[in-house]
Tab-separated table of C-alpha atoms in Angstrom:
chain	number	residue	atom	x	y	z
A	122	MET	CA	0.263	-0.124	0.066
A	123	ARG	CA	1.514	3.363	-1.178
A	124	ALA	CA	1.023	6.859	0.580
A	125	ARG	CA	-1.560	8.026	-1.457
A	126	ASP	CA	-3.854	4.928	-0.775
A	127	LEU	CA	-3.448	5.660	3.167
A	128	ALA	CA	-3.593	9.284	3.024
A	129	VAL	CA	-7.246	11.145	4.438
A	130	GLU	CA	-8.143	14.281	4.939
A	131	TYR	CA	-7.571	15.861	8.351
A	132	GLU	CA	-7.881	18.887	10.440
A	133	SER	CA	-4.997	21.627	9.292
A	134	VAL	CA	-4.771	25.509	10.973
A	135	SER	CA	-2.642	27.963	9.240
A	136	VAL	CA	-0.388	29.932	11.696
A	137	ASP	CA	-1.976	33.090	11.597
A	138	SER	CA	-4.937	31.039	13.005
A	139	ASP	CA	-6.789	31.696	16.434
A	140	ALA	CA	-5.132	29.322	19.073
A	141	LEU	CA	-8.381	28.877	21.110
A	142	ASP	CA	-10.398	27.104	18.038
A	143	ALA	CA	-7.313	25.229	17.187
A	144	ALA	CA	-7.706	23.684	20.694
A	145	ARG	CA	-10.887	23.479	20.314
A	146	LEU	CA	-9.699	21.511	17.133
A	147	MET	CA	-8.530	18.983	19.057
A	148	ALA	CA	-10.913	18.581	22.037
A	149	GLU	CA	-14.207	18.241	19.404
A	150	HIS	CA	-12.169	15.729	17.336
A	151	LYS	CA	-9.769	14.430	19.788
A	152	LEU	CA	-6.824	14.748	17.500
A	153	PRO	CA	-3.364	14.264	18.396
A	154	GLY	CA	-1.895	17.329	16.945
A	155	LEU	CA	-2.642	19.104	13.879
A	156	LEU	CA	-1.013	20.105	10.953
A	157	VAL	CA	0.088	23.845	10.684
A	158	LEU	CA	0.115	24.746	7.043
A	159	ASP	CA	2.191	28.069	6.169
A	160	GLU	CA	0.686	31.272	4.604
A	161	ARG	CA	1.140	29.248	0.639
A	162	GLY	CA	-1.112	26.652	2.691
A	163	GLU	CA	2.140	24.084	2.516
A	164	PRO	CA	3.472	21.913	5.229
A	165	LYS	CA	4.944	23.591	8.388
A	166	ALA	CA	5.002	22.144	11.496
A	167	ILE	CA	2.647	19.656	13.712
A	168	LEU	CA	1.344	21.511	16.781
A	169	PRO	CA	1.119	18.013	18.904
A	170	ALA	CA	-1.546	18.988	21.542
A	171	SER	CA	0.687	18.109	24.400
A	172	GLN	CA	2.377	21.722	23.078
A	173	MET	CA	-0.892	23.442	23.059
A	174	ILE	CA	-1.568	22.486	26.717
A	175	LYS	CA	2.279	23.423	27.570
A	176	VAL	CA	1.314	26.718	26.605
A	177	LEU	CA	-1.726	26.516	29.015
A	178	VAL	CA	0.450	25.624	31.832
A	179	PRO	CA	1.621	28.570	33.605
A	180	ALA	CA	5.947	28.652	32.877
A	181	TYR	CA	6.488	28.647	37.141
A	182	VAL	CA	4.261	25.612	37.565
A	183	ILE	CA	6.284	23.877	34.222
A	184	GLU	CA	9.744	25.508	36.258
A	185	ASP	CA	8.172	23.734	39.625
A	186	PRO	CA	5.727	21.658	38.933
A	187	THR	CA	5.088	20.737	42.874
A	188	LEU	CA	3.755	24.432	42.262
A	189	ALA	CA	0.664	22.643	40.654
A	190	ALA	CA	-0.837	21.410	44.285
A	191	VAL	CA	-1.108	25.395	45.536
A	192	VAL	CA	-3.214	26.125	42.764
A	193	ASP	CA	-7.118	26.210	43.678
A	194	GLU	CA	-9.335	24.860	40.820
A	195	GLN	CA	-10.864	28.311	40.352
A	196	HIS	CA	-7.498	29.598	38.653
A	197	ALA	CA	-6.585	25.951	37.168
A	198	ASP	CA	-10.633	26.507	35.743
A	199	ARG	CA	-9.187	29.366	33.886
A	200	LEU	CA	-6.195	28.445	32.084
A	201	CYS	CA	-7.444	28.020	28.365
A	202	GLN	CA	-7.855	31.729	28.902
A	203	ALA	CA	-4.007	31.536	27.838
A	204	LEU	CA	-4.999	30.945	24.566
A	205	ALA	CA	-7.247	34.232	23.998
A	206	GLY	CA	-5.294	36.515	21.695
A	207	ARG	CA	-3.008	33.905	19.982
A	208	ARG	CA	-2.396	32.803	17.285
A	209	VAL	CA	-1.345	29.270	15.979
A	210	GLY	CA	2.190	30.207	15.350
A	211	ASP	CA	2.518	31.955	18.776
A	212	CYS	CA	1.768	28.051	20.450
A	213	LEU	CA	4.790	26.506	17.890
A	214	SER	CA	7.841	25.541	19.416
A	215	ARG	CA	10.634	27.517	19.076
A	216	THR	CA	12.265	24.785	18.071
A	217	ALA	CA	9.524	23.310	16.291
A	218	ALA	CA	11.088	20.658	13.370
A	219	PRO	CA	9.222	21.058	9.799
A	220	PRO	CA	6.857	18.099	9.684
A	221	PRO	CA	7.585	14.738	8.496
A	222	ILE	CA	6.467	14.594	4.360
A	223	ALA	CA	6.162	11.630	2.804
A	224	ALA	CA	5.838	11.471	-1.252
A	225	PRO	CA	2.675	9.674	-2.675
A	226	ASP	CA	4.704	6.441	-3.594
A	227	ASP	CA	5.546	6.469	0.111
A	228	THR	CA	5.278	2.625	1.220
A	229	ALA	CA	3.270	1.864	4.740
A	230	LEU	CA	7.216	0.664	5.423
A	231	GLU	CA	8.552	4.293	4.500
A	232	VAL	CA	5.797	5.941	5.863
A	233	ALA	CA	6.124	4.403	9.315
A	234	ALA	CA	9.928	4.481	9.455
A	235	LEU	CA	9.524	8.205	9.046
A	236	MET	CA	6.997	8.550	11.780
A	237	ALA	CA	8.969	6.093	13.806
A	238	GLN	CA	12.614	7.768	12.916
A	239	VAL	CA	10.797	11.627	13.661
A	240	ARG	CA	8.586	10.530	16.949
A	241	SER	CA	5.268	11.860	14.914
A	242	PRO	CA	1.346	11.573	15.677
A	243	LEU	CA	1.578	11.936	11.937
A	244	VAL	CA	2.666	12.492	8.242
A	245	ALA	CA	2.098	15.088	5.608
A	246	VAL	CA	0.548	13.416	2.493
A	247	ALA	CA	2.359	15.173	-0.140
A	248	MET	CA	3.784	16.001	-4.009
A	249	LYS	CA	6.514	18.711	-4.642
A	250	ASP	CA	7.135	20.341	-7.787
A	251	LYS	CA	8.151	23.381	-9.006
A	252	ALA	CA	5.349	25.189	-8.150
A	253	GLY	CA	5.774	24.093	-4.238
A	254	THR	CA	4.327	21.348	-1.920
A	255	HIS	CA	0.446	19.874	-2.696
A	256	LEU	CA	-0.916	18.663	0.473
A	257	LEU	CA	-2.602	15.215	-0.499
A	258	GLY	CA	-3.945	14.377	2.745
A	259	VAL	CA	-2.132	12.728	6.045
A	260	ILE	CA	-2.242	9.794	7.936
A	261	THR	CA	-1.732	9.227	11.540
A	262	ALA	CA	-0.035	6.798	13.591
A	263	SER	CA	-3.652	4.962	14.630
A	264	HIS	CA	-4.508	4.957	10.738
A	265	LEU	CA	-1.325	3.405	10.053
A	266	LEU	CA	-1.312	0.612	12.903
A	267	HIS	CA	-5.297	-0.195	11.860
A	268	GLU	CA	-4.042	-0.461	8.094
A	269	LEU	CA	-0.890	-2.515	8.907
A	270	LEU	CA	-3.000	-4.962	11.597
A	271	GLY	CA	-5.241	-5.330	9.027
A	272	LYS	CA	-3.407	-6.481	6.514
A	273	THR	CA	-1.768	-9.335	8.819
A	274	GLY	CA	-4.686	-10.181	10.246
A	275	MET	CA	-3.981	-8.844	13.429
A	276	LEU	CA	-6.622	-6.775	14.266
A	277	SER	CA	-8.512	-8.678	15.974
A	278	THR	CA	-9.575	-8.295	19.924
A	279	PRO	CA	-7.586	-10.623	22.027
A	280	SER	CA	-9.460	-13.625	24.110
A	281	ALA	CA	-9.830	-12.463	27.663
């Protein structure tokens, strides 16, 4: 099976999208992350849900996690306000690597190797030409596992 056959439509956002809307999208669809597109609509980065959560947590709590125990629930309920007025680009890690991109003809094993190498929950599938990068879809780790297990007949649930 080739990457083009495994690729599915997937939620994406632009670097200029509203961060709170992006967080809602992740939460409502239970997504492990979002594909972030640049101004030209080309894959720029992957915003993992864990990075979005990191934006919510005050820096002093990240520095000293024991302080989390003293933050009352009323203040904890306001954590998402940290996203107000921010753009998705503001939430990306400064060291965010470009997203892994598979070519349409890559095999499932090539996609799996790429995903494992960069430890990404998703891989963009795109065609590159002189005009730029054209996104065909995305392959998530769970979808790839489903396909690989299905091909081997190991998808059925084990007996209790």
